[in-house]
Short mmCIF file of C-alpha atoms and ligand atoms in Angstrom, two decimals:
data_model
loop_
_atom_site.label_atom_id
_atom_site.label_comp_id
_atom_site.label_asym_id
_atom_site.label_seq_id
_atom_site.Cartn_x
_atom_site.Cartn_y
_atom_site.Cartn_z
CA UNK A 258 -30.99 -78.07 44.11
CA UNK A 259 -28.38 -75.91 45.07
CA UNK A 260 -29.92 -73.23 47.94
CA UNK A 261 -27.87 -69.91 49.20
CA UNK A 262 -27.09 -69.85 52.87
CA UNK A 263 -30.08 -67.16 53.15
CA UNK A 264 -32.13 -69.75 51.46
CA UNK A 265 -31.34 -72.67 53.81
CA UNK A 266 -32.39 -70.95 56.78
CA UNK A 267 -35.78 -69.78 55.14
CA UNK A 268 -36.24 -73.50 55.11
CA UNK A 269 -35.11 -74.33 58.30
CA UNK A 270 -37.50 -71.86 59.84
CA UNK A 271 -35.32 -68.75 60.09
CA UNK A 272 -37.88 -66.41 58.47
CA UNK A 273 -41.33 -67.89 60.12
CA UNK A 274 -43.02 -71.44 59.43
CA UNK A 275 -45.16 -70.37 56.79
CA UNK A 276 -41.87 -69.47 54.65
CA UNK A 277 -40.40 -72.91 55.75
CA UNK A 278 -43.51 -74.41 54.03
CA UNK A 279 -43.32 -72.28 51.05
CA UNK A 280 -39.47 -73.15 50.68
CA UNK A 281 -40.48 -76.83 51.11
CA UNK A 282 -42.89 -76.45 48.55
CA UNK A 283 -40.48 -74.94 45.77
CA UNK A 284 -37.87 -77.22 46.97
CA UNK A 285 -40.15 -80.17 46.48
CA UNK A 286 -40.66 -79.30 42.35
CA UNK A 287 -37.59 -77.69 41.92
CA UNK A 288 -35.70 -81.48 42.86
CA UNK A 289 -38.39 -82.91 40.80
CA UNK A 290 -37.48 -80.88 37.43
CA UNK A 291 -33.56 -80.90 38.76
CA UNK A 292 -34.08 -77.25 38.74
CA UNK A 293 -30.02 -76.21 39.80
CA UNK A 294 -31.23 -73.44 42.46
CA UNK A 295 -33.75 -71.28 42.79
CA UNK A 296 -33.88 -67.56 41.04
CA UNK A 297 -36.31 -64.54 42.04
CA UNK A 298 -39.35 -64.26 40.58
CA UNK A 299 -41.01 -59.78 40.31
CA UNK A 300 -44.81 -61.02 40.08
CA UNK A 301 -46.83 -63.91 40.71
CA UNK A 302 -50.24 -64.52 39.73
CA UNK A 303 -52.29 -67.18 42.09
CA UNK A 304 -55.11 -69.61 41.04
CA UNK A 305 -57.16 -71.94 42.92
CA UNK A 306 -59.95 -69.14 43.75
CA UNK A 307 -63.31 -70.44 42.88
CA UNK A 308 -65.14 -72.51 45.97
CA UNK A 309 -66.88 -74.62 42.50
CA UNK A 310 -63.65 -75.64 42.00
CA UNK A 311 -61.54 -75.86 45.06
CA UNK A 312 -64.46 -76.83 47.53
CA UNK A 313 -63.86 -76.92 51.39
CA UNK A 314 -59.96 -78.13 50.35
CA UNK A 315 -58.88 -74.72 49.53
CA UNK A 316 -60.90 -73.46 52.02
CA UNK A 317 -58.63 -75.90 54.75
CA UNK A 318 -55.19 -75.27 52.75
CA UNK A 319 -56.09 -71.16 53.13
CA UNK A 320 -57.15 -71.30 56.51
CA UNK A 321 -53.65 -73.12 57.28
CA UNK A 322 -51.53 -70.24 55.42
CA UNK A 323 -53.55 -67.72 57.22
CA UNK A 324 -53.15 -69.10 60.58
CA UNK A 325 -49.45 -68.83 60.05
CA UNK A 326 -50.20 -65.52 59.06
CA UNK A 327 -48.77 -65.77 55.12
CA UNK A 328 -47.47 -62.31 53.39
CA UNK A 329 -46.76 -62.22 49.56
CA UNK A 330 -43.39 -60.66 49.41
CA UNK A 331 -44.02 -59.58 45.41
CA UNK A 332 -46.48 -58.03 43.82
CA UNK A 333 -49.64 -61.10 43.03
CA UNK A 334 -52.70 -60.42 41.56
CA UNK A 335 -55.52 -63.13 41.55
CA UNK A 336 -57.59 -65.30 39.47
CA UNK A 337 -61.40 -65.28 39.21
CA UNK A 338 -63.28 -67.05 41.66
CA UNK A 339 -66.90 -68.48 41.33
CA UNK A 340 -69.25 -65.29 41.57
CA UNK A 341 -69.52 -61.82 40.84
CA UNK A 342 -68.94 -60.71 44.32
CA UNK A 343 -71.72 -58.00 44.03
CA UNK A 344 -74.12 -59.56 41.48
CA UNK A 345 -73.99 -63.03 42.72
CA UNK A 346 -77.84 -63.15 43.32
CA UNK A 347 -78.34 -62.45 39.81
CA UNK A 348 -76.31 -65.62 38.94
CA UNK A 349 -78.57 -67.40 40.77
CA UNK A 350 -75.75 -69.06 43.50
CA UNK A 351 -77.22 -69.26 47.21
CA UNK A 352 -76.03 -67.46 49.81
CA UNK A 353 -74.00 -70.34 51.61
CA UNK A 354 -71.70 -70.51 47.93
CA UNK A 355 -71.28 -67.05 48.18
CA UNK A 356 -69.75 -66.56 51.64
CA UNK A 357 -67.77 -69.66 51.41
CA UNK A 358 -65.96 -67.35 48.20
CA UNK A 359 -65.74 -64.26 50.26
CA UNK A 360 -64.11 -66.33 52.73
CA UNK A 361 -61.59 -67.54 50.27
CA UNK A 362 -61.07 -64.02 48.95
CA UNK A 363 -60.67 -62.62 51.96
CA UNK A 364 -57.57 -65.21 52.91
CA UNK A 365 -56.18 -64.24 49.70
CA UNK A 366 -56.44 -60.53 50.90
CA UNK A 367 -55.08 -60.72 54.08
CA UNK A 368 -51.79 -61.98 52.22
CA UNK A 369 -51.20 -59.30 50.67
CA UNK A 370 -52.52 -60.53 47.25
CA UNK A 371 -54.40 -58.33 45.50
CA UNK A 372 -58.24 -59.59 44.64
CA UNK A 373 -58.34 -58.85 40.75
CA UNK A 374 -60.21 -62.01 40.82
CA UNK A 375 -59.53 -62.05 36.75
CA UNK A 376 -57.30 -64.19 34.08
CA UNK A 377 -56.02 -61.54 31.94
CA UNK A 378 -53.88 -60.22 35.48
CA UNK A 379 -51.94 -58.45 32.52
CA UNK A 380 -54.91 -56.01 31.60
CA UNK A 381 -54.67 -55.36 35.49
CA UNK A 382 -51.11 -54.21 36.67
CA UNK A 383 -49.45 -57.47 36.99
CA UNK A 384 -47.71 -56.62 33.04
CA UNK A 385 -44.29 -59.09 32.98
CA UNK A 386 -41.66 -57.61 30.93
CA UNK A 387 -39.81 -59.02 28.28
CA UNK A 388 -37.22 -61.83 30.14
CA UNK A 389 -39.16 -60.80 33.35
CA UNK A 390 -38.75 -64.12 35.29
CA UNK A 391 -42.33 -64.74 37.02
CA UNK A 392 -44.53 -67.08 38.37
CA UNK A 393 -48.28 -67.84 37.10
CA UNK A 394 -50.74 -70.29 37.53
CA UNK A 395 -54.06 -69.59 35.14
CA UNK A 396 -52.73 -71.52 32.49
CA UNK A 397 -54.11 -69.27 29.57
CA UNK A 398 -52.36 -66.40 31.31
CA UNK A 399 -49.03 -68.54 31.26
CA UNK A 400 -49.19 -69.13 27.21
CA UNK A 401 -49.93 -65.07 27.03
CA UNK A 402 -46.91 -63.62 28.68
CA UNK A 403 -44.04 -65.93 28.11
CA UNK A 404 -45.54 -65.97 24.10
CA UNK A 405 -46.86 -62.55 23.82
CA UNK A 406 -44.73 -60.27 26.41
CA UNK A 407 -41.71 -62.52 26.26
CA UNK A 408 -41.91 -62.73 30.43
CA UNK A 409 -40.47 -66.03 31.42
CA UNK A 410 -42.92 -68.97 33.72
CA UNK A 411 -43.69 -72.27 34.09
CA UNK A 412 -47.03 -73.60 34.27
CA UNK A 413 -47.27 -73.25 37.89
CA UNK A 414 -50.13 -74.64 40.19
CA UNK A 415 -52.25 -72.34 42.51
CA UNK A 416 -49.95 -73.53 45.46
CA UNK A 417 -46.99 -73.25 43.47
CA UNK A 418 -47.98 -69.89 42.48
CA UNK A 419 -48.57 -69.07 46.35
CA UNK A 420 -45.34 -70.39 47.71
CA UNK A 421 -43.46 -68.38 45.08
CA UNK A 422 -45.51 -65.25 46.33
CA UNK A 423 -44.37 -65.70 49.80
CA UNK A 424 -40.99 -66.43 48.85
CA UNK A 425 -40.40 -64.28 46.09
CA UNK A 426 -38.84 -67.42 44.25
CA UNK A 427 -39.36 -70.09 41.99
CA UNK A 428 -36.76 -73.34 40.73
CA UNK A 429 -35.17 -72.50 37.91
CA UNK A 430 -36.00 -75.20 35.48
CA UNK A 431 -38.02 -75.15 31.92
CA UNK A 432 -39.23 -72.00 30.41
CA UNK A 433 -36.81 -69.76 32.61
CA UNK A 434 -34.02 -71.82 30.93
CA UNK A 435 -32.79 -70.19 27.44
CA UNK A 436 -32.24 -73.76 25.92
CA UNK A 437 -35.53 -74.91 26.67
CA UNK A 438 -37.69 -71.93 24.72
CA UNK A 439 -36.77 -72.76 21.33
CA UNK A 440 -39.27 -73.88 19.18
CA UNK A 441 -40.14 -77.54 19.00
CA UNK A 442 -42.99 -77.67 15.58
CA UNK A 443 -43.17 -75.25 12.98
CA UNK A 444 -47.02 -74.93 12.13
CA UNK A 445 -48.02 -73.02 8.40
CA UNK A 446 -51.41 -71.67 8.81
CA UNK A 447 -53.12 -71.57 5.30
CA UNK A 448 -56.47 -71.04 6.96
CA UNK A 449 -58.13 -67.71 7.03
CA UNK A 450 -58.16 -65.81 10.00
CA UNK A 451 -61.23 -64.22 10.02
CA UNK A 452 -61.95 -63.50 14.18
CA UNK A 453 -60.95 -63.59 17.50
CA UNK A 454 -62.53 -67.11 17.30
CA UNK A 455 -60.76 -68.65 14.15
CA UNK A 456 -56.99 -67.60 16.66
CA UNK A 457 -59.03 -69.78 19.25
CA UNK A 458 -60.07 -72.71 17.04
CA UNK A 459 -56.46 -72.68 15.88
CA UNK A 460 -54.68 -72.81 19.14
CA UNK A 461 -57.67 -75.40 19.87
CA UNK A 462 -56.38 -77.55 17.28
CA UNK A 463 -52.43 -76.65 18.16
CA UNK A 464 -52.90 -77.46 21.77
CA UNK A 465 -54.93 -80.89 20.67
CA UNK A 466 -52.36 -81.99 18.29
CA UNK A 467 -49.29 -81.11 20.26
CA UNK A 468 -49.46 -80.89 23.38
CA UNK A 469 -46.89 -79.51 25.63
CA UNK A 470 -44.65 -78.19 22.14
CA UNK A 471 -43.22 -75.35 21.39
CA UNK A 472 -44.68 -74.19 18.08
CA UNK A 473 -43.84 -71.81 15.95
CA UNK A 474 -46.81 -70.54 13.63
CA UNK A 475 -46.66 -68.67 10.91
CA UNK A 476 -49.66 -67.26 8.94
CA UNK A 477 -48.45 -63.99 7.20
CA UNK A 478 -50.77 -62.19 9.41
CA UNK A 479 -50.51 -60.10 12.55
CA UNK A 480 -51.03 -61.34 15.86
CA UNK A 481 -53.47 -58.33 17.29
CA UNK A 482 -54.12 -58.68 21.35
CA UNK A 483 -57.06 -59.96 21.73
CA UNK A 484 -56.58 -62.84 19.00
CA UNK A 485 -53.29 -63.45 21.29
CA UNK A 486 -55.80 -63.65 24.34
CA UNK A 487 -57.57 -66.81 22.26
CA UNK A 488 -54.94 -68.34 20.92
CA UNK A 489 -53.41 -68.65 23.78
CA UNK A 490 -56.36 -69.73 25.73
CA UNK A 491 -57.37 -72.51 23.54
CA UNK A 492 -53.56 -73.92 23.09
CA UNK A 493 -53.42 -73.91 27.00
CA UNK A 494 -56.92 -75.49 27.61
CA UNK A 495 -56.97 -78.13 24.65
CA UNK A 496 -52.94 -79.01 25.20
CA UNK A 497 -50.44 -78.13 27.68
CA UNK A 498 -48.80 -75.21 25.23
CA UNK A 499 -46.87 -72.58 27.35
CA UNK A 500 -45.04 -70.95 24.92
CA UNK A 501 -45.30 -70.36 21.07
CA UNK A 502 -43.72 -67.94 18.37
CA UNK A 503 -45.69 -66.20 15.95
CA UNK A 504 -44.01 -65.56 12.71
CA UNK A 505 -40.48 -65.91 13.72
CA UNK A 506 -38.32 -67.65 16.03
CA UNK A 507 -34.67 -68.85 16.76
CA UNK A 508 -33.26 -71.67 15.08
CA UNK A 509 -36.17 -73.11 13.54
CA UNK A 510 -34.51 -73.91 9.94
CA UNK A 511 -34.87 -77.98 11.08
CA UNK A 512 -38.29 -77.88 12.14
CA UNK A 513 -40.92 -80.37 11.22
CA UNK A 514 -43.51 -78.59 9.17
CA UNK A 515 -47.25 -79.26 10.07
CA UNK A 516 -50.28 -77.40 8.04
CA UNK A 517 -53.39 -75.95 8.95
CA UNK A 518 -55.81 -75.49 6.42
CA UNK A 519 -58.84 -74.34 6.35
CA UNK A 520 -60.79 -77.86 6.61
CA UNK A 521 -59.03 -78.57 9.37
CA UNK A 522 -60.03 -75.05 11.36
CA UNK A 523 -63.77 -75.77 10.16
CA UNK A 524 -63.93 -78.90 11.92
CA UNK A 525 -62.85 -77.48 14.96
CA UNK A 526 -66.13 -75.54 14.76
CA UNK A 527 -68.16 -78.14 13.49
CA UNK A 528 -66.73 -80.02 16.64
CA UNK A 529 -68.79 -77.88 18.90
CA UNK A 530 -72.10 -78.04 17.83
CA UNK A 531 -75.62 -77.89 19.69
CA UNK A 532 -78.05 -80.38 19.16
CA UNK A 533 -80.82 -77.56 20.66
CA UNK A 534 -80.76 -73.92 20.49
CA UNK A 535 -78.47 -72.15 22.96
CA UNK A 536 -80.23 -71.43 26.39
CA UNK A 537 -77.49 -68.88 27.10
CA UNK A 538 -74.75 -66.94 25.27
CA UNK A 539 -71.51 -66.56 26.85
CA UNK A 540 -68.42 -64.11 26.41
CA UNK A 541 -64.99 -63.47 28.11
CA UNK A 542 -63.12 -66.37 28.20
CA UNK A 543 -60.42 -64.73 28.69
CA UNK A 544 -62.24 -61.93 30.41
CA UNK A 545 -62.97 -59.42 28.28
CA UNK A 546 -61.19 -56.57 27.33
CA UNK A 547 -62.49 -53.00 27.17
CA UNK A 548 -61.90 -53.19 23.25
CA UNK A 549 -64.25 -56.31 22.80
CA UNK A 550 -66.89 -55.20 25.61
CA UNK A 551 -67.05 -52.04 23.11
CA UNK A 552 -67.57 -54.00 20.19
CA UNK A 553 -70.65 -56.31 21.79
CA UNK A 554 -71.91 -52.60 22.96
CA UNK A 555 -72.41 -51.03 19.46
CA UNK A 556 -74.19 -54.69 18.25
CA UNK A 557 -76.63 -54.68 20.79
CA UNK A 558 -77.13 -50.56 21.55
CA UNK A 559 -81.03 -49.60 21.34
CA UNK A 560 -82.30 -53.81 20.49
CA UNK A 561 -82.92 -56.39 22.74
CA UNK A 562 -81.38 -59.98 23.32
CA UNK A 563 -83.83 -62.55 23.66
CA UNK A 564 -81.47 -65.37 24.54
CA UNK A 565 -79.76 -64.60 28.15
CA UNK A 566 -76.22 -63.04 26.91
CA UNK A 567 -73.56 -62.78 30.09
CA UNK A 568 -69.78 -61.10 29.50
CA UNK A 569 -67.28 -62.08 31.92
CA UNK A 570 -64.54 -59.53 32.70
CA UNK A 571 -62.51 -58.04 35.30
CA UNK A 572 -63.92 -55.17 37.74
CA UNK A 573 -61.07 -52.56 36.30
CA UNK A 574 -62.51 -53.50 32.66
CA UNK A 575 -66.17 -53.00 33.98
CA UNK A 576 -66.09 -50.13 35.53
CA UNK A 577 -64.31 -48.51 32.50
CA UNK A 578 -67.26 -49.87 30.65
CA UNK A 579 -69.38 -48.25 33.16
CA UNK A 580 -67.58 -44.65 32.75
CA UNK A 581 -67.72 -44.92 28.77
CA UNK A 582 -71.73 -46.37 28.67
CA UNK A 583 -70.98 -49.64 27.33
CA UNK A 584 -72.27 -51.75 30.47
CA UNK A 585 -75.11 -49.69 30.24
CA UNK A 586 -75.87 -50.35 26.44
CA UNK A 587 -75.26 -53.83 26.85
CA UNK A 588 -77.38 -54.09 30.42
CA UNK A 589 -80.35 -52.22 28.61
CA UNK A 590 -80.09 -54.82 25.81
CA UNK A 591 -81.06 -57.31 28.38
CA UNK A 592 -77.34 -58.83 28.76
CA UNK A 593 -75.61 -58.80 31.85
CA UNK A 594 -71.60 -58.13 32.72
CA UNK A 595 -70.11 -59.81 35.35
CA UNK A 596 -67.03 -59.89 37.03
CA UNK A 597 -64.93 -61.50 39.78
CA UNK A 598 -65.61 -65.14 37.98
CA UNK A 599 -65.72 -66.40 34.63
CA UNK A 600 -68.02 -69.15 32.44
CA UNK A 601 -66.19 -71.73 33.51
CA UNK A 602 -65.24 -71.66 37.29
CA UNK A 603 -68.67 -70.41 38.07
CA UNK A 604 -71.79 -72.15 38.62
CA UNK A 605 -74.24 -71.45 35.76
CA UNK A 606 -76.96 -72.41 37.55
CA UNK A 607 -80.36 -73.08 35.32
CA UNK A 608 -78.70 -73.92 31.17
CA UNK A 609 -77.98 -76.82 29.97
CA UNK A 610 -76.31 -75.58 27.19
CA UNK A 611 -74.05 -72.80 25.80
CA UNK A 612 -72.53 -70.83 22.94
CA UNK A 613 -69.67 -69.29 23.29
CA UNK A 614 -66.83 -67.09 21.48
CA UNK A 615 -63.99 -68.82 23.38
CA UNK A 616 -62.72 -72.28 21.55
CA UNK A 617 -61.40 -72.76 25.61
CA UNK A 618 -64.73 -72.18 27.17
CA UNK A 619 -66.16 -74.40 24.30
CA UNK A 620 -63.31 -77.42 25.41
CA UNK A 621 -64.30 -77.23 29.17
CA UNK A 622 -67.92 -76.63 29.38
CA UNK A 623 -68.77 -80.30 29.15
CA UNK A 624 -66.47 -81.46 31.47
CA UNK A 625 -66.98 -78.57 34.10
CA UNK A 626 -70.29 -77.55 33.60
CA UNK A 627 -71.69 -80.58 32.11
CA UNK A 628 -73.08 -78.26 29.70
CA UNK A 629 -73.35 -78.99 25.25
CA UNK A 630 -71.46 -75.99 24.00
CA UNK A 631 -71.38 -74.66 20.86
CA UNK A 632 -68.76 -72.20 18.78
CA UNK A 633 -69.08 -69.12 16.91
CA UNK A 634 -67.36 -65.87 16.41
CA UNK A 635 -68.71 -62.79 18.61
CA UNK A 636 -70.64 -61.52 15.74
CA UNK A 637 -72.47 -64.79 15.48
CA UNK A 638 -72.80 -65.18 18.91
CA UNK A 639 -74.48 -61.58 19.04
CA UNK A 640 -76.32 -62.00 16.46
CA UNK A 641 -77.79 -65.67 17.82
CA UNK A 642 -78.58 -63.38 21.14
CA UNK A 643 -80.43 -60.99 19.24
CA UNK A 644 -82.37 -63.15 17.18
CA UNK A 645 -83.19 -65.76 20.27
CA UNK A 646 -84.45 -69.19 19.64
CA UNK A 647 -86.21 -70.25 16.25
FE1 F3S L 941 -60.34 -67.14 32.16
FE2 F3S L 941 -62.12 -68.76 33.11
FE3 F3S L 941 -61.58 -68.75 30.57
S1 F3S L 941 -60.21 -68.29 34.05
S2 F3S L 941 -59.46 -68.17 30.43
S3 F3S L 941 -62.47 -67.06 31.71
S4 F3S L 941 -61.93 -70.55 31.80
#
């Protein structure tokens, strides 16, 4: 890969050791995808936050970039980590989990980075613009802004992610390549699209069926944000999809043509299916957005859930629902609204299974919470919570 003379001496040490490293890093991937050189990135947005997840290992690879006292050099927001930094008692983690993830927070901090601790770093300031060449890890994230904004990224690791922070660069190679965004599958959605959930069983079955493609989908119906937020999601989780079209796209006369009907989207949900009732109800996977926190509100104003209902979102999202009344409507309900962490990357101590809105948090709750889950649009879900176990 081809490096500018400013570039060389980064790596040989010119600019500090921890940029060395970061330069080796990028270097590393960028000969591996025979990026050409490397090209500047405006954001990044870093995962590889929770201590579930990353253990005393990210702890040890933080400490190092601390100690050689690491600076992001462009703006980089962060993903959620394992507990709601102020609630965690009430998520039942102990006390040793929960200063192991300040800890980690706190290197992140001292970079520079800023702790948004959420997925959707897009409802949070870190907004790629169209052709905006970036670099994000949070792979749900990835699928959203080159898709939805147009921004340009790869799939980037959390230490990818990091060394393009410090850097400010990232190989050019894939998705910030024109040639290599055209659409690979042309999927015709005959299906209904009746929620959130149905975009989210759909990219579930996308992502399943192929893989790391680049589809284009057409359905004759729009793609609203929050169905984006799913879609995406589930594509990302359930495949390696980075980047689809939605309606239209260039050159895709010669595409194969793939349907999905609306057999195929019911067994997605038939797929995820409880063999008891739900022991809790979860929500915001993606976090939540003040739109769908709203929504849950009005269900559940003046009744009471009798299954435990928890909504994941971002502190800038719940504190909005704070000033408008919603976290209140939905806390006097009995639920609860977390943020920092999500259903996934945090320990839900105490279930053994779920039900969920999110065909992603669905795919990974066996695998990473060795929890059943089940699937059901947020009005089912709500309504399961306010009916409780039969
Ligand atoms: Fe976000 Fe966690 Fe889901 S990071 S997309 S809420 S698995």
């Amino acid at each position: 890969m081809y490096l500018t003379n400013e570039e060389e001496k980064a790596l040989d040490g010119e600019h500090g050791e921890v940029v060395s490293l970061a330069m080796r890093i990028l270097c590393a991937l960028g000969d591996f995808f025979e990026a050409d050189r490397l090209i500047p990135v405006q954001s990044a947005h870093v995962s590889g936050v929770s201590y579930k997840t990353g253990g005393e290992a990210l702890l040890t690879t933080l400490r190092k970039f601390s100690s050689m006292k690491a600076k992001a050099l462009v703006p980089t927001t962060l993903n959620p980590g394992g507990v709601d930094l102020e609630r965690w008692r009430e998520m039942g983690v102990e006390e040793e989990f929960f200063e192991k993830q300040k800890k980690i927070i706190s290197f992140y901090t001292d970079m520079g980075i800023l702790a948004t601790c959420s997925c959707t770093p897009y409802e949070a300031g870190n907004l790629p613009a169209r052709g905006a060449h970036v670099a994000f890890a949070e792979s749900s994230a990835v699928a959203f802004i080159n898709s939805y904004l147009g921004a340009r990224t790869n799939r980037e690791s959390g230490l990818s992610a990091l060394a393009s922070a410090i850097t400010g660069k990232t190989p050019c190679y894939g998705l910030h390549v024109d040639g290599n965004r055209r659409p690979t599958v042309k999927v015709k959605v005959t299906a209904s699209l009746e929620s959130p959930t149905h975009y989210g069983a759909l990219g579930y079955l996308i992502g399943k069926n192929f893989g790391d493609a680049i589809p284009l989908i057409q359905s004759g119906r729009p793609l609203p944000l929050v169905e984006a937020k799913h879609l995406s999601s589930a594509a990302a989780a359930s495949g390696a999809i980075a980047l689809y079209y939605w309606g239209e796209a260039p050159g895709d006369s010669d595409l194969e043509k793939v349907e999905v009907d609306g057999r195929s989207l019911a067994e997605v949900f038939e797929l995820f299916g409880l063999s008891e009732e739900p022991e809790v109800i979860v929500l915001g996977c993606p976090h939540y957005s003040i739109h769908e926190m709203r929504k849950v509100a009005e269900m559940v104003e003046g009744r009471w859930v009798k299954t435990p209902l928890w909504i994941f979102t971002s502190r800038q999202v719940r504190h909005l629902g704070e000033q408008l009344g919603l976290v209140q409507k939905i806390e006097q309900a009995g639920g609860k609204v977390f943020c920092d962490t999500c259903p996934i990357v945090a320990p839900l101590k105490g279930f053994r299974n779920l039900l969920t809105d999110s065909a992603k948090a669905a795919h990974y709750a066996p695998s990473m919470n060795k929890m059943e889950s089940a699937l059901l649009s947020t009005d089912g879900c709500v309504r399961v919570a306010l009916r409780g176990v039969q």
